Coordinates of C-alpha atoms and ligand atoms in Angstrom, one line a residue:
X1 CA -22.8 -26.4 -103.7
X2 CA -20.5 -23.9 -105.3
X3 CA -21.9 -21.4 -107.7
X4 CA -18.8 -21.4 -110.0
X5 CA -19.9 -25.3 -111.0
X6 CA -22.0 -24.0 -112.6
X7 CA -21.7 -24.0 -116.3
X8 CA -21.0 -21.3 -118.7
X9 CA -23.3 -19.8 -121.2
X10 CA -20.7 -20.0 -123.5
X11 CA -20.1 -23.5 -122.8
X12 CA -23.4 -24.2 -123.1
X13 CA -23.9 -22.4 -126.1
X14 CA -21.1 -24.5 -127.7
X15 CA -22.7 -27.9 -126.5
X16 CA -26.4 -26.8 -128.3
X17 CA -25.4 -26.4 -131.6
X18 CA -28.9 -28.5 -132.5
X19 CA -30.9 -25.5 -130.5
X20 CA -28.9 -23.1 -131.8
X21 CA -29.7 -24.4 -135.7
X22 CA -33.5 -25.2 -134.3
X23 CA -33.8 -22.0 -132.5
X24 CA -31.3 -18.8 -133.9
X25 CA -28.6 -17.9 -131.8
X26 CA -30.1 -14.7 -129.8
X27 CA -33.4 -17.2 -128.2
X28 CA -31.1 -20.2 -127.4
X29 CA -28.5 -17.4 -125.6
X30 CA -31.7 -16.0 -123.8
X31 CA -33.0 -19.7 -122.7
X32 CA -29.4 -20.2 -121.1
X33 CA -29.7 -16.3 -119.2
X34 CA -33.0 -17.4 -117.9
X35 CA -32.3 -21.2 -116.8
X36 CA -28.9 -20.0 -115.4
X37 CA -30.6 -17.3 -113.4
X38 CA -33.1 -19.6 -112.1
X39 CA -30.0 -22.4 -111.0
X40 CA -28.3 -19.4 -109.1
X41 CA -31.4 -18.2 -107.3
X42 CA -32.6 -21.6 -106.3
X43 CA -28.9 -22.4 -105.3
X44 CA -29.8 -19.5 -102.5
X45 CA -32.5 -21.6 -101.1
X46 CA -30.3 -24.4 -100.8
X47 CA -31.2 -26.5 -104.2
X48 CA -28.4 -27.9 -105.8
X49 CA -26.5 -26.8 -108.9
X50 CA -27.2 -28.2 -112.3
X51 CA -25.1 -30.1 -114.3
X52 CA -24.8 -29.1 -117.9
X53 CA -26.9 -31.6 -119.3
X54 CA -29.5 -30.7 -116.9
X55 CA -29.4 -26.9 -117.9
X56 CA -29.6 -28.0 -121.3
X57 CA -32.5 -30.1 -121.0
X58 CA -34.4 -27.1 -119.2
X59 CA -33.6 -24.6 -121.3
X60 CA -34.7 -27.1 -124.7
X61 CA -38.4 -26.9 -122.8
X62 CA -38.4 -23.2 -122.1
X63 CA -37.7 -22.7 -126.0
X64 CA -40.1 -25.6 -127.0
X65 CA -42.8 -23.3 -124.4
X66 CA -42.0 -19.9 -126.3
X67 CA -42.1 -21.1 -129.6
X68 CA -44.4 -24.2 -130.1
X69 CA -47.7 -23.2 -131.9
X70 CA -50.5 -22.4 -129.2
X71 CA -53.4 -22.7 -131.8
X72 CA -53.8 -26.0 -133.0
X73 CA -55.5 -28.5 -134.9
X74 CA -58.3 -30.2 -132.8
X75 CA -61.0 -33.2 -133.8
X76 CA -64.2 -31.9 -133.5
X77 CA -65.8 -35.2 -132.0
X78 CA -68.7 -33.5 -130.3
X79 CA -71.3 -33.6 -132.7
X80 CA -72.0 -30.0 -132.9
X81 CA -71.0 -28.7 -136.5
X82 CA -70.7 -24.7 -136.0
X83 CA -69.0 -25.1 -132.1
X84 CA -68.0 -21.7 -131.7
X85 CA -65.1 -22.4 -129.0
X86 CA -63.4 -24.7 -132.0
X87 CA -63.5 -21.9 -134.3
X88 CA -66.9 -22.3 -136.0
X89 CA -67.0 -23.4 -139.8
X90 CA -63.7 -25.2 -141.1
X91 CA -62.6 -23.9 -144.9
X92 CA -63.6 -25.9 -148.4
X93 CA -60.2 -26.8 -150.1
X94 CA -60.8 -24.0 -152.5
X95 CA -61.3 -21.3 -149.7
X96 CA -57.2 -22.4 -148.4
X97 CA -55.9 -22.6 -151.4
X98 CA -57.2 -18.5 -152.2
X99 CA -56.5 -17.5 -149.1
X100 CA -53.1 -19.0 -149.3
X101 CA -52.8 -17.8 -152.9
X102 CA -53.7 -14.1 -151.5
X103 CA -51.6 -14.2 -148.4
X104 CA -48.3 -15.3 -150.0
X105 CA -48.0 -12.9 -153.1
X106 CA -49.0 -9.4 -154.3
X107 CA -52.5 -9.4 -155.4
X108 CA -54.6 -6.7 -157.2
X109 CA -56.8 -5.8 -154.1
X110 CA -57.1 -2.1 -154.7
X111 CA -55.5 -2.8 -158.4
X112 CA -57.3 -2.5 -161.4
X113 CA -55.2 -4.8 -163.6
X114 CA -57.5 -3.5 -166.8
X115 CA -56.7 0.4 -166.2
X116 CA -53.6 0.3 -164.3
X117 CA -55.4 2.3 -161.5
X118 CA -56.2 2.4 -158.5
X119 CA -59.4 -0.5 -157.8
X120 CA -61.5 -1.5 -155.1
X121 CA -61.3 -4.1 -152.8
X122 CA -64.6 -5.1 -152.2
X123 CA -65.2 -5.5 -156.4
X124 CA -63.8 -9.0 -155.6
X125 CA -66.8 -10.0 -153.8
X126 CA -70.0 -8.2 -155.1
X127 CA -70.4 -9.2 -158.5
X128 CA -70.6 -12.6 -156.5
X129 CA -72.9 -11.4 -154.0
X130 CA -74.9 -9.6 -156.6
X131 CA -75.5 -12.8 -158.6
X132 CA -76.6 -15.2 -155.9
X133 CA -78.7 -12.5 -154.2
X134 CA -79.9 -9.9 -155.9
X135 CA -78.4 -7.1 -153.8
X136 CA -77.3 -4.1 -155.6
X137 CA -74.5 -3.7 -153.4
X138 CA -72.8 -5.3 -150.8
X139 CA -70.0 -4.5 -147.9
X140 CA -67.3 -6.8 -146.3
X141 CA -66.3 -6.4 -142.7
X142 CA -64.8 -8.3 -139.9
X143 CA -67.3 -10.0 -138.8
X144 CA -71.5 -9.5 -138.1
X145 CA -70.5 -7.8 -135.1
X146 CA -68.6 -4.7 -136.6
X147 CA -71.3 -4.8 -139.7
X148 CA -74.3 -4.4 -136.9
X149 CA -72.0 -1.1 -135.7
X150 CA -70.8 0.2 -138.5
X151 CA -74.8 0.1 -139.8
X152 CA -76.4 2.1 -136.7
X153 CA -73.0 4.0 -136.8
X154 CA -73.5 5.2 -140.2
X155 CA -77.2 5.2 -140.6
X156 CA -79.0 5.6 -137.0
X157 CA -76.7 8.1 -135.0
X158 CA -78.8 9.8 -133.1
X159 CA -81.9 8.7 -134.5
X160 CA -84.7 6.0 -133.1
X161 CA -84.2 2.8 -133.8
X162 CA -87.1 0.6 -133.1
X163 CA -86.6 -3.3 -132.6
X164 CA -88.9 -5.8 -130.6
X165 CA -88.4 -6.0 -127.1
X166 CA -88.6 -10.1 -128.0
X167 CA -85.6 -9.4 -130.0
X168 CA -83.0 -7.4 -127.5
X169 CA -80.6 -10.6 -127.3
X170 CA -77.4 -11.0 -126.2
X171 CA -75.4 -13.0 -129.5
X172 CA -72.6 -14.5 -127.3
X173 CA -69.3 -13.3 -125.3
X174 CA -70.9 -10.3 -124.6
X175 CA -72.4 -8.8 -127.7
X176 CA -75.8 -7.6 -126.7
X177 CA -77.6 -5.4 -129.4
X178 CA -78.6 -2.9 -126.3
X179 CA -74.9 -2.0 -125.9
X180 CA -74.2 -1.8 -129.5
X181 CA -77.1 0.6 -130.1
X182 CA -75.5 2.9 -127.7
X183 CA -72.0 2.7 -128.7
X184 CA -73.5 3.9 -132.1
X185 CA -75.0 6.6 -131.0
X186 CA -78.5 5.7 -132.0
X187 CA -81.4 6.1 -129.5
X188 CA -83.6 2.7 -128.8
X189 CA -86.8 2.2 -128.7
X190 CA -88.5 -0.7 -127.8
X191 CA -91.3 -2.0 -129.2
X192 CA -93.9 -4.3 -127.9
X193 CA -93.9 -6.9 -124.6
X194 CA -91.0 -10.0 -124.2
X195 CA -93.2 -12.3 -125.8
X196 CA -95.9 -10.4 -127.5
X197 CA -95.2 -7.7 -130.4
X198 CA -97.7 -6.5 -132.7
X199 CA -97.7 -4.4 -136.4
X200 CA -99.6 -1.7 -134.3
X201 CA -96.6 -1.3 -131.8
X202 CA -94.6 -0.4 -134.2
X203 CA -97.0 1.6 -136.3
X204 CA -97.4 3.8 -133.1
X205 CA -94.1 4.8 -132.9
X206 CA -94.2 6.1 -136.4
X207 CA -96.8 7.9 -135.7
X208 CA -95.6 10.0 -132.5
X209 CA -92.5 10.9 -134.3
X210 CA -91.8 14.0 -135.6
X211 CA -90.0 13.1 -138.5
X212 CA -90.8 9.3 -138.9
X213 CA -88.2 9.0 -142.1
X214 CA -85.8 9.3 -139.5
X215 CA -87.1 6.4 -137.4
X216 CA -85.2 3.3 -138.6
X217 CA -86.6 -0.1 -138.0
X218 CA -84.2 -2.9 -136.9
X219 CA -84.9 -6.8 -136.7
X220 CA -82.6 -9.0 -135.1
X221 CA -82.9 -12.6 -135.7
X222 CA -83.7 -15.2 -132.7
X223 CA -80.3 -17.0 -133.4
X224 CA -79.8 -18.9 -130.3
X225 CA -82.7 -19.3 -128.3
X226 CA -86.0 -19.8 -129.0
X227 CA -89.8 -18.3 -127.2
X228 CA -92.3 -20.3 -127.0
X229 CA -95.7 -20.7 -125.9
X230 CA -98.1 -17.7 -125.8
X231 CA -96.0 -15.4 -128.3
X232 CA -96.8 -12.6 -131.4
X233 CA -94.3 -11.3 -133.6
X234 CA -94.9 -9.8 -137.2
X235 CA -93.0 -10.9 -139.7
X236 CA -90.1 -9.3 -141.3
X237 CA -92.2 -8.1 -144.3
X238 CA -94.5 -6.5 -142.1
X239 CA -92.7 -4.4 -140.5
X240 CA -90.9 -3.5 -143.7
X241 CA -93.9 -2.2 -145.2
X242 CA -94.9 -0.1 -142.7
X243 CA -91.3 1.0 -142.7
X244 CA -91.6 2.3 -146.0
X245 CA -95.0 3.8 -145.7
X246 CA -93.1 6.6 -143.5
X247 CA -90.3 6.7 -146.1
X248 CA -87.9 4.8 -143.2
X249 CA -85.9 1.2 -143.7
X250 CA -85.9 -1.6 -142.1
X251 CA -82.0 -3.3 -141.3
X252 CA -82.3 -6.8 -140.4
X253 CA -79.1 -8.3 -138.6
X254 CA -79.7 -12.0 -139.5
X255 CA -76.8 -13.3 -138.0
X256 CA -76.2 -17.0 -139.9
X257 CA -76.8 -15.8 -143.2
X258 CA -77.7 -19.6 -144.5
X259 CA -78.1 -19.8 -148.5
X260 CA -79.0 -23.3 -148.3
X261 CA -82.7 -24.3 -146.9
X262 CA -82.1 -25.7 -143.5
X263 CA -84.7 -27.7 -143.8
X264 CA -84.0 -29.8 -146.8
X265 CA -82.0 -31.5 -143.6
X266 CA -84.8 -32.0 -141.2
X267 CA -84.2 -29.2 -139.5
X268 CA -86.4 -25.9 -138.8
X269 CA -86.4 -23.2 -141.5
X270 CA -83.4 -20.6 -141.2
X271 CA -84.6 -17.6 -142.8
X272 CA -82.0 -17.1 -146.0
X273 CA -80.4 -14.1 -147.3
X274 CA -82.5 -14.2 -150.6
X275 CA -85.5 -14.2 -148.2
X276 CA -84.7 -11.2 -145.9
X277 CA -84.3 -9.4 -148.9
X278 CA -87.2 -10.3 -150.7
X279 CA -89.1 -9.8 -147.0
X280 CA -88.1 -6.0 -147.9
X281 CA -85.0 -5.7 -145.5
X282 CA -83.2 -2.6 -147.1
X283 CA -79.9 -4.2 -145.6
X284 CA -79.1 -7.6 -144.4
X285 CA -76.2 -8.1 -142.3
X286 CA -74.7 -12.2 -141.5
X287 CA -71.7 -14.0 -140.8
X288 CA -69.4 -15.3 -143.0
X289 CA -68.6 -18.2 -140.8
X290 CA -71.3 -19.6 -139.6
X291 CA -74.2 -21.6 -141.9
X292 CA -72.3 -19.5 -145.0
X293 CA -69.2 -22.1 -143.9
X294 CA -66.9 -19.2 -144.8
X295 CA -64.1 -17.3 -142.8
X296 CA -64.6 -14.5 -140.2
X297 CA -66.2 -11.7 -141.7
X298 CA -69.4 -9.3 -141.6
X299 CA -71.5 -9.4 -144.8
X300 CA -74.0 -6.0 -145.2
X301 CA -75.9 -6.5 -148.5
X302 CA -79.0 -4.1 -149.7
X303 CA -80.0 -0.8 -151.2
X304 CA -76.9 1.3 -152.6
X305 CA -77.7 4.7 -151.4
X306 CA -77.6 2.9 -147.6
X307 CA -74.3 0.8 -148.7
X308 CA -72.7 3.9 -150.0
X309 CA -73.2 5.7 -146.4
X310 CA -71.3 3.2 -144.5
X311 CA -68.8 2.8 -147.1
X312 CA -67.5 6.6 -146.5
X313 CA -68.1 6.6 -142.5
X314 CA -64.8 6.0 -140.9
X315 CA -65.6 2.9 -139.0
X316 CA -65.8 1.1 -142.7
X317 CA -62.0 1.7 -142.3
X318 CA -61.7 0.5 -139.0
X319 CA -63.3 -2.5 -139.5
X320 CA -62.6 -3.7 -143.0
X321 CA -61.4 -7.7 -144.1
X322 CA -58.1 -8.4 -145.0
X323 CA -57.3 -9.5 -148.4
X324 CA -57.1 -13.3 -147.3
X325 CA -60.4 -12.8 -146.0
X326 CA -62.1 -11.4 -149.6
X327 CA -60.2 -14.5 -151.0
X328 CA -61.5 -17.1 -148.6
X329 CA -65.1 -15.8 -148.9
X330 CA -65.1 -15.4 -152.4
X331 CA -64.2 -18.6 -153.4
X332 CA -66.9 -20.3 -150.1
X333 CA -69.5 -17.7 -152.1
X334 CA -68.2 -19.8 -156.0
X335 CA -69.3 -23.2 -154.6
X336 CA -73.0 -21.9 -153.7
X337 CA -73.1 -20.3 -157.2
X338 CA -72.0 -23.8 -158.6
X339 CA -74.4 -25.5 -156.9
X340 CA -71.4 -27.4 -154.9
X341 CA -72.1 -26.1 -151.6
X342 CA -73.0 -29.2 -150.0
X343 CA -70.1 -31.2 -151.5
X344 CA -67.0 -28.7 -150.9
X345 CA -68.7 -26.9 -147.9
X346 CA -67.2 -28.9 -144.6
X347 CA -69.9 -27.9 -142.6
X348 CA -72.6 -28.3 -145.3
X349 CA -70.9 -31.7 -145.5
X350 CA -71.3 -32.3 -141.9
X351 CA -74.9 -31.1 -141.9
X352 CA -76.1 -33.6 -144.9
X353 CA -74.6 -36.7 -143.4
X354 CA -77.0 -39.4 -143.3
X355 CA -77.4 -41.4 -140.0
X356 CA -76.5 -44.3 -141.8
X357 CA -73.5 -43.3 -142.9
X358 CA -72.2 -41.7 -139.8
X359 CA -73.0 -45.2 -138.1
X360 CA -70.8 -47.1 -140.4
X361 CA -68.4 -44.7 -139.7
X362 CA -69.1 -45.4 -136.0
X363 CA -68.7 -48.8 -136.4
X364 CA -65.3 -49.2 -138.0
X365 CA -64.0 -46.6 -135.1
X366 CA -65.4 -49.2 -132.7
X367 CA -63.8 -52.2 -134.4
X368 CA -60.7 -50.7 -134.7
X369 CA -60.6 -49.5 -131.3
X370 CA -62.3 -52.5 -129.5
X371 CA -63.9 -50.6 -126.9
X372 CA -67.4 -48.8 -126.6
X373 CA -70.7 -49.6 -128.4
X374 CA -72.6 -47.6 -131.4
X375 CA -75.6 -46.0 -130.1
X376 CA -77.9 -43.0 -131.9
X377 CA -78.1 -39.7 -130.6
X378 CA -78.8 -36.4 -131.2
X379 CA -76.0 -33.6 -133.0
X380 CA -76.8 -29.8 -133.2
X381 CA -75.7 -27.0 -135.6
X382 CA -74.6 -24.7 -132.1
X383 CA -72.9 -21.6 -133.2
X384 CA -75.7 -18.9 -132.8
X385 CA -77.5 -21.1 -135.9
X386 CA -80.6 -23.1 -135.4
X387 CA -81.4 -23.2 -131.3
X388 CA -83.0 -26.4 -129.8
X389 CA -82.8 -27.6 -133.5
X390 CA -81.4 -31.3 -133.8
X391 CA -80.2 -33.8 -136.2
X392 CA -80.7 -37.4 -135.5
X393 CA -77.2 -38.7 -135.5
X394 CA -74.7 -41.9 -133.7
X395 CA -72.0 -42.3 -131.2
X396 CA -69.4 -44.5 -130.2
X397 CA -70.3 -44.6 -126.3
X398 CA -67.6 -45.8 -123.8
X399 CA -69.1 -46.5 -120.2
X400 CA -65.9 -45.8 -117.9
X401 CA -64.6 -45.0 -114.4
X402 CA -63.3 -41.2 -114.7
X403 CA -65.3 -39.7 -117.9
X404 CA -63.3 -36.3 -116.6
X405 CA -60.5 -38.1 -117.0
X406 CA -60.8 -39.8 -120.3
X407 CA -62.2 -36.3 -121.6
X408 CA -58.6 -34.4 -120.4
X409 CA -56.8 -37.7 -121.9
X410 CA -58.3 -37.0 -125.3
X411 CA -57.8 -33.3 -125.2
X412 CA -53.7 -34.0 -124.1
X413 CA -53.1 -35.8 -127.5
X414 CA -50.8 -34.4 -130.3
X415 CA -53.9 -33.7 -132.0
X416 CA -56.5 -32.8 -129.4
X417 CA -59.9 -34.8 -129.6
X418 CA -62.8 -33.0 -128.1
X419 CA -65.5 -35.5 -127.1
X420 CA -68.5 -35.1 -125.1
X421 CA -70.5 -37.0 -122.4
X422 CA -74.0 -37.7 -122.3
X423 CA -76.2 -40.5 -119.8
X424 CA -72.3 -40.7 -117.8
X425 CA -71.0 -42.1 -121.6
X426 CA -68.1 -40.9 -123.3
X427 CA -69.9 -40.0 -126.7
X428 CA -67.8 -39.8 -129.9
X429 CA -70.0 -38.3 -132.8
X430 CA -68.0 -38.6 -135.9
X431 CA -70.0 -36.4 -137.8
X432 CA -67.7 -33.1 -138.2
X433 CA -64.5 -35.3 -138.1
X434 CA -62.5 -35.7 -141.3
X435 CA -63.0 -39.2 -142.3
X436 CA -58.8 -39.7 -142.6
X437 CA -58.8 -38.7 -139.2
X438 CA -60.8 -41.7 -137.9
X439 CA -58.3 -43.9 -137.1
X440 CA -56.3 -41.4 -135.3
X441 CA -59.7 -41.3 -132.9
X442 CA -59.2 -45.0 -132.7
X443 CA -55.9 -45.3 -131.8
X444 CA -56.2 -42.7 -129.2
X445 CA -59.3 -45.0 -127.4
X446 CA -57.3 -47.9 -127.9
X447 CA -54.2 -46.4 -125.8
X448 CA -56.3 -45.0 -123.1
X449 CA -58.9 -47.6 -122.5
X450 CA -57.0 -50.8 -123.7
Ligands
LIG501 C1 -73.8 -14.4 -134.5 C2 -74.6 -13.2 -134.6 C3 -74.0 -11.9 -134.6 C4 -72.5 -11.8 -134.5 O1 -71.8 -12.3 -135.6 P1 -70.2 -12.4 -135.5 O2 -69.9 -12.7 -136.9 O3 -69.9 -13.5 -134.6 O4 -69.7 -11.1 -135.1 C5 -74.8 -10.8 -134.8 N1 -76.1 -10.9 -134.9 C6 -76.7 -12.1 -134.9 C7 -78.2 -12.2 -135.0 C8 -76.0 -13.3 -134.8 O5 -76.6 -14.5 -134.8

């Protein structure tokens, strides 16, 4: 073991000239520093020094570890459409191809191409907003998360806001509408018993105020979990118009923002967007990627005097979307004005797929695998949309030793396939995959299981 064996980085550099094209010059020189100084430390403890080929071949899978893509592709064979760990809703072709479009080139996001001066960004997206709602205005943020704080920021700073004591959820990854409240500033007041709220609860509380304009009235939908058994609750337009009657509003954070009638698909009723407003919300607040099957983003839509308020508070700033974003979301928002939404939408795709059709689908994965058996189940929407709500749905089910196993196997492929298990039965539902993308699913079973 002599240290001086071992091989020069200039050497080295001269036998890469493949990394050095693949890589740039200054990363492949910086592989070579660190796999050289890891040869001469371990040559301390006694390990033996590396031959050139050897140091290239590590320092080729230090530079594939630094600079191979982390976020990838994955099959979504679980069955769940919105599944909030793979991303939630997947993008029509028309959303890609704006947000591309606005990504790669100069675009007139605070331009206005007829006057030459300066324009608005979020003019891109109300007029749409305004036609399929109603709204007079409308805001874009980052997501429903930043619109539920910049709201109370702007409009309930150290004011009551009431909101049901049924209603004090936590969303997910530690959004709980408690915490928000008081990073807003706003005071909270609960109204009403876990499981029992009435109109008079909240009537009260209007009534001990001094100044009941100031008390704002805040609804948070139920979006993923559900109360049963002996329960009250009034409904939204309720406690709007006793809202009014003290000259107060009423915010409703209705988290999936669906514009299609859930159940058309056999599914419980998500209250839409047209509906909260009509209910008498004087803002509505969703996500623009959940049942809206849109990108990231926070969608406030309501009364302008309200909308104008968190337009000039500073968080609007803080938490505005990205010209991609506008592009995405205003071409998801084209297809529901076209009527298209179920056709071009992925997930609206993925929702309307007949059983029948995802058993066919089943069925050829099974032939072409030769392993498994088709057998129906059940798929959900998941994503904070639709709790305990199901859609009757089939599975290619593999009974094997190891379902762990077979479960990592699938997720170590070039494209990652995320199956689940259900009854100790590896359960492909090909409902969110991309029918081109079933014979990849095939292959995959027929390497591991055959
Ligand atoms: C999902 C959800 C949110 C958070 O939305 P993000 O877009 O994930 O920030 C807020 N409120 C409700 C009721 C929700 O369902």
């Amino acid at each position: 073991m002599n240290l001086r064996d071992l091989p020069s980085i200039d050497l080295c550099l001269r036998a890469a000239d493949d990394m050095v094209l693949q890589y740039g010059r200054p990363l492949t020189y910086r592989a070579f520093v660190w796999v050289l100084d890891e040869a001469r430390q371990m040559a301390k403890t006694g390990e033996g020094i590396p031959t050139l080929e050897e140091v290239i071949v590590r320092a080729n899978r230090w530079l594939r570890l630094w600079t191979d893509p982390r976020l990838l592709k994955v099959i979504n064979a679980t069955g769940v459409v919105l599944h909030t760990n793979l991303g939630r809703a997947p993008l029509s072709k028309a959303a890609i191809a704006a947000m591309a479009q606005a990504g790669g080139n100069y675009t007139n996001l605070e331009f206005d191409l007829a006057t030459g001066k300066r324009g608005k960004r979020d003019d891109h997206i109300g007029h749409l907003l305004h036609t399929l709602t109603g709204a007079e205005e409308s805001l874009v943020v980052n997501n429903c998360a930043s619109a539920v704080l910049l709201t109370l920021s702007a409009l309930a700073k150290g004011k009551q806001v009431l909101i049901p004591r049924s209603q004090l959820v936590e969303i997910g990854g530690g959004f709980r509408v408690p915490d928000v409240m008081k990073q807003s500033g706003a005071k909270l007041v609960e109204i009403g018993t876990t499981n029992k709220v009435n109109l008079n609860d909240q009537l009260e509380k209007y009534d001990e105020a001094r100044n009941p304009a100031d008390v704002i009235s805040f609804v948070a939908h139920r979006s993923n979990f559900q109360i049963i058994g002996f329960t009250e609750e009034p409904t939204v337009a309720q406690m709007s118009v006793v809202a009014h009657q003290f000259g107060s509003i009423l915010i409703y954070d209705l988290g999936s923002g669906a514009m299609l009638d859930t159940a058309k698909y056999g599914m419980q009723h998500e209250p839409t967007v047209v509906e909260a407003l009509t209910d008498g919300a004087d803002l509505v607040l969703f996500s623009g990627d959940k049942l809206l099957g849109g990108p990231q983003a926070g969608i406030v839509v309501g009364k302008r005097v309200l909308l104008d308020k968190l337009k000039k508070h500073p968080l609007a700033r803080a938490v505005r979307a990205d010209k991609t974003t506008l592009a995405g979301l205003a071409a998801t928002l084209t297809h529901y004005l076209k009527d298209e939404a179920e056709r071009e939408i992925p997930i609206w795709r993925s929702i309307s797929a007949t059983p029948d059709w995802i058993k066919a689908r089943c069925e050829k994965i099974c032939a072409w695998a030769g392993v498994g058996e088709v057998i129906p189940t059940l798929a959900t929407v998941g994503g904070g949309s639709l709790p305990g709500e199901t859609l009757p749905s089939w599975a290619l089910a593999i009974r094997s030793e190891g379902l762990q196993a077979s479960l990592a196997l699938l997720r170590k492929r070039e494209v990652p396939i995320v199956a689940r298990v259900e009854n100790n039965l590896l359960m492909i539902d090909p409902r969110c995959v991309e029918e081109s993308d079933d014979e990849m699913i095939a292959q995959a079973l027929r390497e591991i299981y055959i």
